[in-house]
Amino acid sequence: MKKLLMASAATALLAGAASAEDVKLGILIGFTGPIESLTGHMANAAELAISEANASGKVVNGWNFVPVRADDTCGDSAAGVTAAERIVTADGVKGIMGGDCSGVTGAVLQQVARPNGIAMVSPSATSPALSTAEDDGLFFRTAPSDAREGEVMADILLEKGVKSIALTYSNTDYGKGLGEAIATSFTAKGGVVTINIPHEDGKADYSAEVASLAAAGGDLLVVAGYLDQGGKGVIQASLDSGAFSQFGLPGGMVGDSLPETIGPALDGSYGQVAQSDSAGAAILTEMGKTNSAPFDATSPYAGESYDAAALLMLAMQAAGSTDSKVYSGKIMEIANAPGEKILPGEIGKALELLAAGQDIDYDGASGVELIGPGESAGRYKQFEVKDGKFETVQYR
């Protein structure tokens, strides 16, 4: 009898395994390109959420979530679209955690996601233009718009006694939107922008741009660029020529690789990056240290990546469907009150509550609160570079 029971159990187990359905989720970010030093942390955080859901045993319909990585390059929209088309048409992903940079994300949204009816939750595409983009209800982001960051940076600059700035921005959708937001907010609050010019990523020499910036002058230089590309080059050229010695650093310039490359000369520069001081942020920081694929949850957009992946899976659970056109309508609902608060490490609990028809309020690692067109209300960490580290001053 015992053998019969064991055999029956084994048969049931094998039947369950056979009926399990792999639900693929795209991890579409720039594993190469201008923020490549950040994306390893972002991908590992997103994949931790996926493994957490699977390990909980609470996913309905025998679904097994499977991450599929793809490199959108951050900077090359054509390459990003090609990568997205591959994971949608060849791999059959049911949702995309990504893209990362704004230009690529916008291109993927219009050329791949909308035509194929695939939901996207970006952890880091922050261009204000994405707030009003046609998206068929398929696009969301766990990072706040740069329109808000422009206001925060203007406040910080003025509080520091800065009356005038020279400003340069990456000649990308991200850089243009952020540069405009900073200039508009700073001017509206009484500051003076002496010059506002683009720089191209990937150049070997930024002396011409720096000469123009230096000629215009300013109390400091704000660099709205990328830490692994042109922004870094502009800072180094400014230091080499003596044009500027202090820099304002928005979110795209934040990451350990920048002070490691520039050295002590970056000390004293300051700025802000989208990041939360929520209870969930501290929890994910500890989870990242012990994960099988460790990551730094304090690295920019790591928490937002964990949250983006979680929202996709929880929305599917709430809808009982992996069809983006069905479950995308649940994302705003599960991300906001009312409902039981859900923090990192509680994805299994959230899945169980949703399966029972109960409400959740997913707070996650970044204090998720989605507003308006499905984007984060957002918090910002104000920092100063000291001894080669981004030291937190306060949260706003």
mmCIF file of C-alpha atoms in Angstrom:
data_model
loop_
_atom_site.group_PDB
_atom_site.id
_atom_site.type_symbol
_atom_site.label_atom_id
_atom_site.label_comp_id
_atom_site.label_asym_id
_atom_site.label_seq_id
_atom_site.Cartn_x
_atom_site.Cartn_y
_atom_site.Cartn_z
ATOM 1 C CA MET A 1 0.000 0.000 0.000
ATOM 2 C CA LYS A 2 2.857 2.344 0.928
ATOM 3 C CA LYS A 3 4.533 1.686 -2.428
ATOM 4 C CA LEU A 4 1.244 2.351 -4.194
ATOM 5 C CA LEU A 5 0.827 5.676 -2.390
ATOM 6 C CA MET A 6 4.411 6.647 -3.228
ATOM 7 C CA ALA A 7 3.888 5.738 -6.845
ATOM 8 C CA SER A 8 0.644 7.720 -6.941
ATOM 9 C CA ALA A 9 2.361 10.728 -5.395
ATOM 10 C CA ALA A 10 5.202 10.511 -7.894
ATOM 11 C CA THR A 11 2.725 10.270 -10.759
ATOM 12 C CA ALA A 12 0.871 13.318 -9.474
ATOM 13 C CA LEU A 13 4.122 15.228 -9.119
ATOM 14 C CA LEU A 14 5.184 14.398 -12.655
ATOM 15 C CA ALA A 15 1.755 15.369 -13.949
ATOM 16 C CA GLY A 16 2.017 18.694 -12.135
ATOM 17 C CA ALA A 17 5.449 19.311 -13.602
ATOM 18 C CA ALA A 18 4.192 18.467 -17.075
ATOM 19 C CA SER A 19 1.295 20.858 -16.752
ATOM 20 C CA ALA A 20 3.403 23.750 -15.486
ATOM 21 C CA GLU A 21 3.440 26.592 -18.004
ATOM 22 C CA ASP A 22 6.557 28.679 -18.460
ATOM 23 C CA VAL A 23 5.627 32.352 -18.510
ATOM 24 C CA LYS A 24 8.540 34.296 -19.919
ATOM 25 C CA LEU A 25 9.301 37.853 -18.793
ATOM 26 C CA GLY A 26 11.707 40.075 -20.699
ATOM 27 C CA ILE A 27 14.564 41.805 -18.840
ATOM 28 C CA LEU A 28 15.250 44.454 -21.480
ATOM 29 C CA ILE A 29 17.992 46.854 -20.351
ATOM 30 C CA GLY A 30 21.371 48.139 -21.498
ATOM 31 C CA PHE A 31 23.811 45.410 -20.555
ATOM 32 C CA THR A 32 26.156 47.354 -22.814
ATOM 33 C CA GLY A 33 26.176 51.118 -23.286
ATOM 34 C CA PRO A 34 26.176 54.295 -21.236
ATOM 35 C CA ILE A 35 24.808 52.865 -17.959
ATOM 36 C CA GLU A 36 26.199 49.334 -18.208
ATOM 37 C CA SER A 37 27.808 49.606 -14.762
ATOM 38 C CA LEU A 38 24.291 49.763 -13.255
ATOM 39 C CA THR A 39 22.392 47.142 -15.223
ATOM 40 C CA GLY A 40 23.877 44.040 -13.600
ATOM 41 C CA HIS A 41 22.377 45.153 -10.281
ATOM 42 C CA MET A 42 19.084 45.979 -11.995
ATOM 43 C CA ALA A 43 18.792 42.596 -13.725
ATOM 44 C CA ASN A 44 19.718 40.603 -10.624
ATOM 45 C CA ALA A 45 17.139 42.525 -8.579
ATOM 46 C CA ALA A 46 14.392 41.836 -11.130
ATOM 47 C CA GLU A 47 15.330 38.163 -11.307
ATOM 48 C CA LEU A 48 15.253 37.914 -7.509
ATOM 49 C CA ALA A 49 11.588 38.960 -7.622
ATOM 50 C CA ILE A 50 10.944 36.276 -10.238
ATOM 51 C CA SER A 51 12.679 33.515 -8.281
ATOM 52 C CA GLU A 52 10.869 34.658 -5.116
ATOM 53 C CA ALA A 53 7.495 34.263 -6.832
ATOM 54 C CA ASN A 54 8.350 30.814 -8.160
ATOM 55 C CA ALA A 55 9.750 29.590 -4.843
ATOM 56 C CA SER A 56 6.615 30.657 -2.978
ATOM 57 C CA GLY A 57 4.485 27.950 -4.575
ATOM 58 C CA LYS A 58 1.606 30.451 -4.668
ATOM 59 C CA VAL A 59 1.479 31.192 -8.384
ATOM 60 C CA VAL A 60 -1.832 30.171 -9.929
ATOM 61 C CA ASN A 61 -2.457 28.036 -13.020
ATOM 62 C CA GLY A 62 0.849 26.192 -12.744
ATOM 63 C CA TRP A 63 2.758 29.203 -14.072
ATOM 64 C CA ASN A 64 6.529 29.227 -13.752
ATOM 65 C CA PHE A 65 8.041 32.639 -14.441
ATOM 66 C CA VAL A 66 11.206 32.593 -16.559
ATOM 67 C CA PRO A 67 13.409 35.657 -17.129
ATOM 68 C CA VAL A 68 14.717 36.311 -20.636
ATOM 69 C CA ARG A 69 17.527 38.856 -20.814
ATOM 70 C CA ALA A 70 18.012 41.137 -23.812
ATOM 71 C CA ASP A 71 20.384 44.051 -24.355
ATOM 72 C CA ASP A 72 18.652 47.247 -25.486
ATOM 73 C CA THR A 73 22.062 49.063 -25.371
ATOM 74 C CA CYS A 74 20.387 52.089 -23.735
ATOM 75 C CA GLY A 75 21.637 54.323 -26.537
ATOM 76 C CA ASP A 76 20.874 52.630 -29.877
ATOM 77 C CA SER A 77 17.109 52.592 -30.468
ATOM 78 C CA ALA A 78 17.360 50.374 -33.558
ATOM 79 C CA ALA A 79 19.322 47.767 -31.597
ATOM 80 C CA GLY A 80 16.870 48.026 -28.732
ATOM 81 C CA VAL A 81 13.897 47.490 -31.023
ATOM 82 C CA THR A 82 15.589 44.461 -32.596
ATOM 83 C CA ALA A 83 16.282 42.959 -29.165
ATOM 84 C CA ALA A 84 12.692 43.584 -28.080
ATOM 85 C CA GLU A 85 11.282 42.052 -31.275
ATOM 86 C CA ARG A 86 13.353 38.934 -30.674
ATOM 87 C CA ILE A 87 12.132 38.318 -27.139
ATOM 88 C CA VAL A 88 8.522 39.035 -28.115
ATOM 89 C CA THR A 89 8.299 37.072 -31.360
ATOM 90 C CA ALA A 90 10.921 34.343 -30.897
ATOM 91 C CA ASP A 91 10.936 33.881 -27.125
ATOM 92 C CA GLY A 92 7.288 34.724 -26.547
ATOM 93 C CA VAL A 93 7.625 36.928 -23.473
ATOM 94 C CA LYS A 94 4.351 37.963 -21.855
ATOM 95 C CA GLY A 95 5.653 41.240 -20.420
ATOM 96 C CA ILE A 96 8.794 43.349 -20.368
ATOM 97 C CA MET A 97 10.717 44.688 -17.393
ATOM 98 C CA GLY A 98 12.285 47.608 -19.245
ATOM 99 C CA GLY A 99 13.532 49.347 -21.219
ATOM 100 C CA ASP A 100 15.971 51.417 -19.275
ATOM 101 C CA CYS A 101 16.916 54.610 -21.121
ATOM 102 C CA SER A 102 14.158 56.868 -22.406
ATOM 103 C CA GLY A 103 14.842 56.988 -26.140
ATOM 104 C CA VAL A 104 15.136 53.234 -26.499
ATOM 105 C CA THR A 105 12.124 52.694 -24.258
ATOM 106 C CA GLY A 106 9.970 55.021 -26.339
ATOM 107 C CA ALA A 107 11.031 53.299 -29.557
ATOM 108 C CA VAL A 108 10.298 49.829 -28.146
ATOM 109 C CA LEU A 109 6.918 51.005 -26.872
ATOM 110 C CA GLN A 110 5.813 52.307 -30.265
ATOM 111 C CA GLN A 111 7.445 49.749 -32.556
ATOM 112 C CA VAL A 112 7.174 46.529 -30.560
ATOM 113 C CA ALA A 113 5.011 46.710 -27.433
ATOM 114 C CA ARG A 114 1.957 48.437 -28.898
ATOM 115 C CA PRO A 115 1.838 46.456 -32.180
ATOM 116 C CA ASN A 116 2.173 43.180 -30.265
ATOM 117 C CA GLY A 117 0.070 44.140 -27.245
ATOM 118 C CA ILE A 118 2.865 43.607 -24.690
ATOM 119 C CA ALA A 119 2.963 45.396 -21.330
ATOM 120 C CA MET A 120 6.138 47.204 -20.251
ATOM 121 C CA VAL A 121 7.163 48.388 -16.790
ATOM 122 C CA SER A 122 10.322 50.488 -16.981
ATOM 123 C CA PRO A 123 12.458 50.935 -13.869
ATOM 124 C CA SER A 124 14.457 53.885 -15.152
ATOM 125 C CA ALA A 125 13.114 55.595 -18.301
ATOM 126 C CA THR A 126 12.395 59.062 -16.933
ATOM 127 C CA SER A 127 11.761 61.376 -19.906
ATOM 128 C CA PRO A 128 8.729 63.637 -19.349
ATOM 129 C CA ALA A 129 7.688 62.854 -22.938
ATOM 130 C CA LEU A 130 6.803 59.312 -21.886
ATOM 131 C CA SER A 131 4.077 60.685 -19.607
ATOM 132 C CA THR A 132 1.979 61.629 -22.622
ATOM 133 C CA ALA A 133 3.086 58.962 -25.106
ATOM 134 C CA GLU A 134 0.380 56.874 -26.768
ATOM 135 C CA ASP A 135 0.628 53.520 -25.012
ATOM 136 C CA ASP A 136 -2.743 51.724 -25.277
ATOM 137 C CA GLY A 137 -2.608 51.317 -21.496
ATOM 138 C CA LEU A 138 0.461 49.068 -21.748
ATOM 139 C CA PHE A 139 3.274 51.269 -20.373
ATOM 140 C CA PHE A 140 4.160 51.919 -16.747
ATOM 141 C CA ARG A 141 7.267 52.992 -14.857
ATOM 142 C CA THR A 142 8.468 52.657 -11.303
ATOM 143 C CA ALA A 143 10.769 55.681 -11.615
ATOM 144 C CA PRO A 144 9.443 59.267 -11.493
ATOM 145 C CA SER A 145 9.465 61.656 -14.441
ATOM 146 C CA ASP A 146 12.402 64.018 -14.912
ATOM 147 C CA ALA A 147 9.954 66.898 -14.693
ATOM 148 C CA ARG A 148 10.004 66.249 -10.958
ATOM 149 C CA GLU A 149 13.795 65.814 -10.849
ATOM 150 C CA GLY A 150 14.258 69.228 -12.462
ATOM 151 C CA GLU A 151 12.346 70.804 -9.589
ATOM 152 C CA VAL A 152 14.326 68.887 -6.971
ATOM 153 C CA MET A 153 17.668 69.822 -8.509
ATOM 154 C CA ALA A 154 16.726 73.487 -8.760
ATOM 155 C CA ASP A 155 15.845 73.500 -5.062
ATOM 156 C CA ILE A 156 19.138 71.861 -4.099
ATOM 157 C CA LEU A 157 21.194 74.277 -6.199
ATOM 158 C CA LEU A 158 19.516 77.334 -4.737
ATOM 159 C CA GLU A 159 19.832 76.005 -1.198
ATOM 160 C CA LYS A 160 23.572 75.629 -1.863
ATOM 161 C CA GLY A 161 23.747 79.312 -2.807
ATOM 162 C CA VAL A 162 24.212 78.660 -6.525
ATOM 163 C CA LYS A 163 22.967 81.612 -8.548
ATOM 164 C CA SER A 164 24.118 80.594 -12.034
ATOM 165 C CA ILE A 165 24.866 77.322 -13.812
ATOM 166 C CA ALA A 166 26.318 76.171 -17.074
ATOM 167 C CA LEU A 167 24.359 73.157 -18.308
ATOM 168 C CA THR A 168 25.163 70.372 -20.746
ATOM 169 C CA TYR A 169 22.965 67.383 -21.532
ATOM 170 C CA SER A 170 23.316 64.119 -23.429
ATOM 171 C CA ASN A 171 21.863 64.562 -26.902
ATOM 172 C CA THR A 172 19.267 61.858 -26.250
ATOM 173 C CA ASP A 173 15.602 61.831 -25.296
ATOM 174 C CA TYR A 174 16.644 61.422 -21.657
ATOM 175 C CA GLY A 175 19.178 64.244 -21.743
ATOM 176 C CA LYS A 176 16.962 66.670 -23.635
ATOM 177 C CA GLY A 177 14.014 66.173 -21.314
ATOM 178 C CA LEU A 178 16.073 66.389 -18.139
ATOM 179 C CA GLY A 179 18.117 69.354 -19.354
ATOM 180 C CA GLU A 180 14.959 71.268 -20.190
ATOM 181 C CA ALA A 181 13.376 70.375 -16.835
ATOM 182 C CA ILE A 182 16.413 71.573 -14.866
ATOM 183 C CA ALA A 183 16.776 74.788 -16.857
ATOM 184 C CA THR A 184 13.070 75.612 -16.641
ATOM 185 C CA SER A 185 12.825 74.975 -12.903
ATOM 186 C CA PHE A 186 16.072 76.750 -12.021
ATOM 187 C CA THR A 187 15.135 79.823 -14.053
ATOM 188 C CA ALA A 188 11.607 79.910 -12.627
ATOM 189 C CA LYS A 189 13.066 79.958 -9.115
ATOM 190 C CA GLY A 190 15.362 82.890 -9.889
ATOM 191 C CA GLY A 191 18.521 81.175 -11.086
ATOM 192 C CA VAL A 192 20.445 81.973 -14.275
ATOM 193 C CA VAL A 193 21.407 79.388 -16.904
ATOM 194 C CA THR A 194 24.416 80.867 -18.708
ATOM 195 C CA ILE A 195 24.468 78.199 -21.442
ATOM 196 C CA ASN A 196 22.507 75.047 -22.214
ATOM 197 C CA ILE A 197 24.147 72.821 -24.842
ATOM 198 C CA PRO A 198 24.095 69.146 -25.831
ATOM 199 C CA HIS A 199 27.007 66.732 -25.950
ATOM 200 C CA GLU A 200 27.209 63.523 -27.950
ATOM 201 C CA ASP A 201 27.954 60.225 -26.239
ATOM 202 C CA GLY A 202 30.887 58.106 -27.323
ATOM 203 C CA LYS A 203 33.306 60.897 -28.307
ATOM 204 C CA ALA A 204 37.000 60.752 -27.452
ATOM 205 C CA ASP A 205 37.377 64.507 -27.016
ATOM 206 C CA TYR A 206 35.039 66.994 -25.316
ATOM 207 C CA SER A 207 37.360 69.995 -25.327
ATOM 208 C CA ALA A 208 35.177 72.003 -27.748
ATOM 209 C CA GLU A 209 32.056 71.580 -25.609
ATOM 210 C CA VAL A 210 33.977 72.412 -22.449
ATOM 211 C CA ALA A 211 35.449 75.538 -24.046
ATOM 212 C CA SER A 212 31.932 76.810 -24.803
ATOM 213 C CA LEU A 213 30.737 75.998 -21.301
ATOM 214 C CA ALA A 214 33.737 77.695 -19.721
ATOM 215 C CA ALA A 215 33.303 80.821 -21.846
ATOM 216 C CA ALA A 216 29.719 81.193 -20.620
ATOM 217 C CA GLY A 217 30.748 80.574 -17.015
ATOM 218 C CA GLY A 218 28.610 79.779 -13.999
ATOM 219 C CA ASP A 219 28.962 78.865 -10.346
ATOM 220 C CA LEU A 220 29.158 75.199 -11.328
ATOM 221 C CA LEU A 221 28.553 72.886 -14.277
ATOM 222 C CA VAL A 222 25.442 70.673 -14.306
ATOM 223 C CA VAL A 223 25.994 67.535 -16.394
ATOM 224 C CA ALA A 224 22.738 65.848 -17.397
ATOM 225 C CA GLY A 225 24.378 62.869 -19.056
ATOM 226 C CA TYR A 226 25.452 59.262 -18.562
ATOM 227 C CA LEU A 227 28.105 58.152 -16.090
ATOM 228 C CA ASP A 228 29.728 55.625 -18.430
ATOM 229 C CA GLN A 229 29.690 57.815 -21.545
ATOM 230 C CA GLY A 230 29.675 61.501 -22.506
ATOM 231 C CA GLY A 231 28.882 62.855 -19.056
ATOM 232 C CA LYS A 232 32.040 61.286 -17.695
ATOM 233 C CA GLY A 233 34.037 62.671 -20.617
ATOM 234 C CA VAL A 234 32.746 66.215 -20.097
ATOM 235 C CA ILE A 235 33.674 66.128 -16.412
ATOM 236 C CA GLN A 236 37.168 64.815 -17.106
ATOM 237 C CA ALA A 237 37.777 67.413 -19.826
ATOM 238 C CA SER A 238 36.532 70.169 -17.511
ATOM 239 C CA LEU A 239 38.916 69.086 -14.775
ATOM 240 C CA ASP A 240 41.840 68.673 -17.175
ATOM 241 C CA SER A 241 41.373 72.196 -18.521
ATOM 242 C CA GLY A 242 40.509 73.799 -15.201
ATOM 243 C CA ALA A 243 37.194 75.028 -16.620
ATOM 244 C CA PHE A 244 35.108 73.739 -13.693
ATOM 245 C CA SER A 245 35.967 72.013 -10.438
ATOM 246 C CA GLN A 246 32.488 71.301 -9.082
ATOM 247 C CA PHE A 247 29.589 69.569 -10.787
ATOM 248 C CA GLY A 248 25.847 69.106 -10.375
ATOM 249 C CA LEU A 249 25.011 65.446 -10.934
ATOM 250 C CA PRO A 250 21.490 64.239 -11.850
ATOM 251 C CA GLY A 251 20.474 60.598 -11.707
ATOM 252 C CA GLY A 252 22.118 59.390 -14.918
ATOM 253 C CA MET A 253 25.504 60.372 -13.498
ATOM 254 C CA VAL A 254 25.180 58.360 -10.295
ATOM 255 C CA GLY A 255 27.049 55.100 -9.828
ATOM 256 C CA ASP A 256 30.262 53.846 -8.261
ATOM 257 C CA SER A 257 32.097 53.789 -11.590
ATOM 258 C CA LEU A 258 32.130 57.612 -11.861
ATOM 259 C CA PRO A 259 34.152 58.474 -8.722
ATOM 260 C CA GLU A 260 36.298 55.416 -9.346
ATOM 261 C CA THR A 261 37.187 56.791 -12.784
ATOM 262 C CA ILE A 262 37.447 60.506 -11.975
ATOM 263 C CA GLY A 263 39.122 60.137 -8.597
ATOM 264 C CA PRO A 264 39.345 62.647 -5.700
ATOM 265 C CA ALA A 265 38.618 65.605 -7.990
ATOM 266 C CA LEU A 266 34.931 64.614 -7.959
ATOM 267 C CA ASP A 267 34.679 65.134 -4.196
ATOM 268 C CA GLY A 268 32.415 68.065 -3.356
ATOM 269 C CA SER A 269 30.136 67.593 -6.337
ATOM 270 C CA TYR A 270 26.504 66.827 -5.538
ATOM 271 C CA GLY A 271 23.042 66.139 -6.857
ATOM 272 C CA GLN A 272 20.132 63.726 -6.598
ATOM 273 C CA VAL A 273 18.898 60.381 -7.844
ATOM 274 C CA ALA A 274 15.485 58.711 -7.744
ATOM 275 C CA GLN A 275 15.610 56.483 -4.676
ATOM 276 C CA SER A 276 13.410 55.729 -1.702
ATOM 277 C CA ASP A 277 14.093 55.657 2.031
ATOM 278 C CA SER A 278 11.122 53.335 2.538
ATOM 279 C CA ALA A 279 11.196 50.319 4.836
ATOM 280 C CA GLY A 280 11.248 48.141 1.742
ATOM 281 C CA ALA A 281 14.503 49.672 0.504
ATOM 282 C CA ALA A 282 16.341 48.516 3.615
ATOM 283 C CA ILE A 283 14.850 45.028 3.330
ATOM 284 C CA LEU A 284 15.915 44.636 -0.301
ATOM 285 C CA THR A 285 19.415 45.868 0.549
ATOM 286 C CA GLU A 286 19.836 42.910 2.901
ATOM 287 C CA MET A 287 18.198 40.498 0.453
ATOM 288 C CA GLY A 288 20.599 41.605 -2.264
ATOM 289 C CA LYS A 289 23.622 40.749 -0.146
ATOM 290 C CA THR A 290 22.543 37.146 0.386
ATOM 291 C CA ASN A 291 20.998 36.478 -3.031
ATOM 292 C CA SER A 292 22.522 33.686 -5.100
ATOM 293 C CA ALA A 293 23.341 36.402 -7.652
ATOM 294 C CA PRO A 294 24.278 39.252 -5.272
ATOM 295 C CA PHE A 295 23.480 42.858 -6.132
ATOM 296 C CA ASP A 296 23.664 46.269 -4.507
ATOM 297 C CA ALA A 297 20.097 47.387 -3.882
ATOM 298 C CA THR A 298 21.329 50.935 -3.222
ATOM 299 C CA SER A 299 22.632 51.112 -6.798
ATOM 300 C CA PRO A 300 20.382 53.385 -8.893
ATOM 301 C CA TYR A 301 17.214 51.715 -10.188
ATOM 302 C CA ALA A 302 17.890 48.311 -8.601
ATOM 303 C CA GLY A 303 14.905 48.635 -6.272
ATOM 304 C CA GLU A 304 12.767 49.953 -9.109
ATOM 305 C CA SER A 305 13.737 46.889 -11.184
ATOM 306 C CA TYR A 306 12.675 44.472 -8.452
ATOM 307 C CA ASP A 307 9.390 46.355 -8.217
ATOM 308 C CA ALA A 308 8.823 46.438 -11.980
ATOM 309 C CA ALA A 309 9.160 42.658 -12.260
ATOM 310 C CA ALA A 310 6.952 42.156 -9.202
ATOM 311 C CA LEU A 311 4.190 44.346 -10.613
ATOM 312 C CA LEU A 312 4.069 42.359 -13.842
ATOM 313 C CA MET A 313 3.715 39.024 -12.037
ATOM 314 C CA LEU A 314 1.250 40.260 -9.431
ATOM 315 C CA ALA A 315 -0.931 41.856 -12.108
ATOM 316 C CA MET A 316 -1.041 38.526 -13.957
ATOM 317 C CA GLN A 317 -2.075 36.803 -10.741
ATOM 318 C CA ALA A 318 -4.766 39.401 -10.040
ATOM 319 C CA ALA A 319 -6.182 39.061 -13.550
ATOM 320 C CA GLY A 320 -5.747 35.313 -13.799
ATOM 321 C CA SER A 321 -4.233 35.927 -17.216
ATOM 322 C CA THR A 322 -0.865 36.340 -18.917
ATOM 323 C CA ASP A 323 -2.438 38.401 -21.692
ATOM 324 C CA SER A 324 -1.066 41.943 -21.390
ATOM 325 C CA LYS A 325 -4.299 43.479 -22.610
ATOM 326 C CA VAL A 326 -6.054 41.813 -19.682
ATOM 327 C CA TYR A 327 -3.571 42.084 -16.816
ATOM 328 C CA SER A 328 -2.248 45.591 -17.588
ATOM 329 C CA GLY A 329 -5.533 46.932 -16.246
ATOM 330 C CA LYS A 330 -4.634 45.539 -12.817
ATOM 331 C CA ILE A 331 -1.230 47.234 -12.431
ATOM 332 C CA MET A 332 -2.476 50.570 -11.087
ATOM 333 C CA GLU A 333 -4.890 48.724 -8.819
ATOM 334 C CA ILE A 334 -2.332 46.506 -7.100
ATOM 335 C CA ALA A 335 0.242 49.300 -6.832
ATOM 336 C CA ASN A 336 -1.987 51.631 -4.833
ATOM 337 C CA ALA A 337 -4.281 51.664 -1.800
ATOM 338 C CA PRO A 338 -6.520 50.175 -0.627
ATOM 339 C CA GLY A 339 -5.079 46.813 0.331
ATOM 340 C CA GLU A 340 -2.488 45.120 2.495
ATOM 341 C CA LYS A 341 0.985 46.648 2.193
ATOM 342 C CA ILE A 342 3.480 44.384 0.447
ATOM 343 C CA LEU A 343 7.253 44.752 0.931
ATOM 344 C CA PRO A 344 10.235 42.909 -0.596
ATOM 345 C CA GLY A 345 10.281 39.297 0.511
ATOM 346 C CA GLU A 346 6.476 39.220 0.611
ATOM 347 C CA ILE A 347 5.700 38.406 -3.019
ATOM 348 C CA GLY A 348 4.428 34.965 -1.994
ATOM 349 C CA LYS A 349 2.085 36.576 0.530
ATOM 350 C CA ALA A 350 0.835 38.959 -2.167
ATOM 351 C CA LEU A 351 0.213 36.114 -4.582
ATOM 352 C CA GLU A 352 -1.796 34.251 -1.941
ATOM 353 C CA LEU A 353 -3.909 37.297 -1.092
ATOM 354 C CA LEU A 354 -4.646 37.962 -4.760
ATOM 355 C CA ALA A 355 -5.585 34.337 -5.361
ATOM 356 C CA ALA A 356 -8.093 34.713 -2.531
ATOM 357 C CA GLY A 357 -9.583 37.790 -4.173
ATOM 358 C CA GLN A 358 -8.180 40.230 -1.609
ATOM 359 C CA ASP A 359 -6.659 43.668 -2.283
ATOM 360 C CA ILE A 360 -2.971 44.467 -1.981
ATOM 361 C CA ASP A 361 -1.080 47.763 -1.953
ATOM 362 C CA TYR A 362 2.325 46.897 -3.388
ATOM 363 C CA ASP A 363 4.880 49.208 -1.757
ATOM 364 C CA GLY A 364 7.962 47.224 -2.689
ATOM 365 C CA ALA A 365 11.501 48.527 -2.455
ATOM 366 C CA SER A 366 10.887 51.975 -3.923
ATOM 367 C CA GLY A 367 7.711 52.922 -2.073
ATOM 368 C CA VAL A 368 5.640 52.356 -5.193
ATOM 369 C CA GLU A 369 2.769 54.777 -5.688
ATOM 370 C CA LEU A 370 1.633 55.074 -9.285
ATOM 371 C CA ILE A 371 0.001 58.295 -10.406
ATOM 372 C CA GLY A 372 -1.495 59.791 -13.557
ATOM 373 C CA PRO A 373 -0.394 57.853 -16.608
ATOM 374 C CA GLY A 374 1.071 54.949 -14.621
ATOM 375 C CA GLU A 375 4.317 56.433 -13.336
ATOM 376 C CA SER A 376 5.860 56.698 -9.910
ATOM 377 C CA ALA A 377 5.238 59.714 -7.703
ATOM 378 C CA GLY A 378 8.835 59.199 -6.630
ATOM 379 C CA ARG A 379 11.325 60.097 -3.919
ATOM 380 C CA TYR A 380 14.843 61.437 -4.420
ATOM 381 C CA LYS A 381 18.061 60.887 -2.511
ATOM 382 C CA GLN A 382 20.150 64.043 -2.216
ATOM 383 C CA PHE A 383 23.862 63.222 -2.070
ATOM 384 C CA GLU A 384 27.349 64.686 -2.001
ATOM 385 C CA VAL A 385 30.497 62.955 -3.230
ATOM 386 C CA LYS A 386 32.888 62.491 -0.297
ATOM 387 C CA ASP A 387 36.043 60.384 -0.318
ATOM 388 C CA GLY A 388 34.983 58.823 -3.610
ATOM 389 C CA LYS A 389 31.523 57.776 -2.373
ATOM 390 C CA PHE A 390 27.999 59.056 -2.933
ATOM 391 C CA GLU A 391 27.084 60.031 0.643
ATOM 392 C CA THR A 392 23.396 60.536 1.424
ATOM 393 C CA VAL A 393 22.424 63.991 2.686
ATOM 394 C CA GLN A 394 18.650 63.546 2.901
ATOM 395 C CA TYR A 395 15.608 62.278 1.018
ATOM 396 C CA ARG A 396 13.085 64.534 -0.710
#
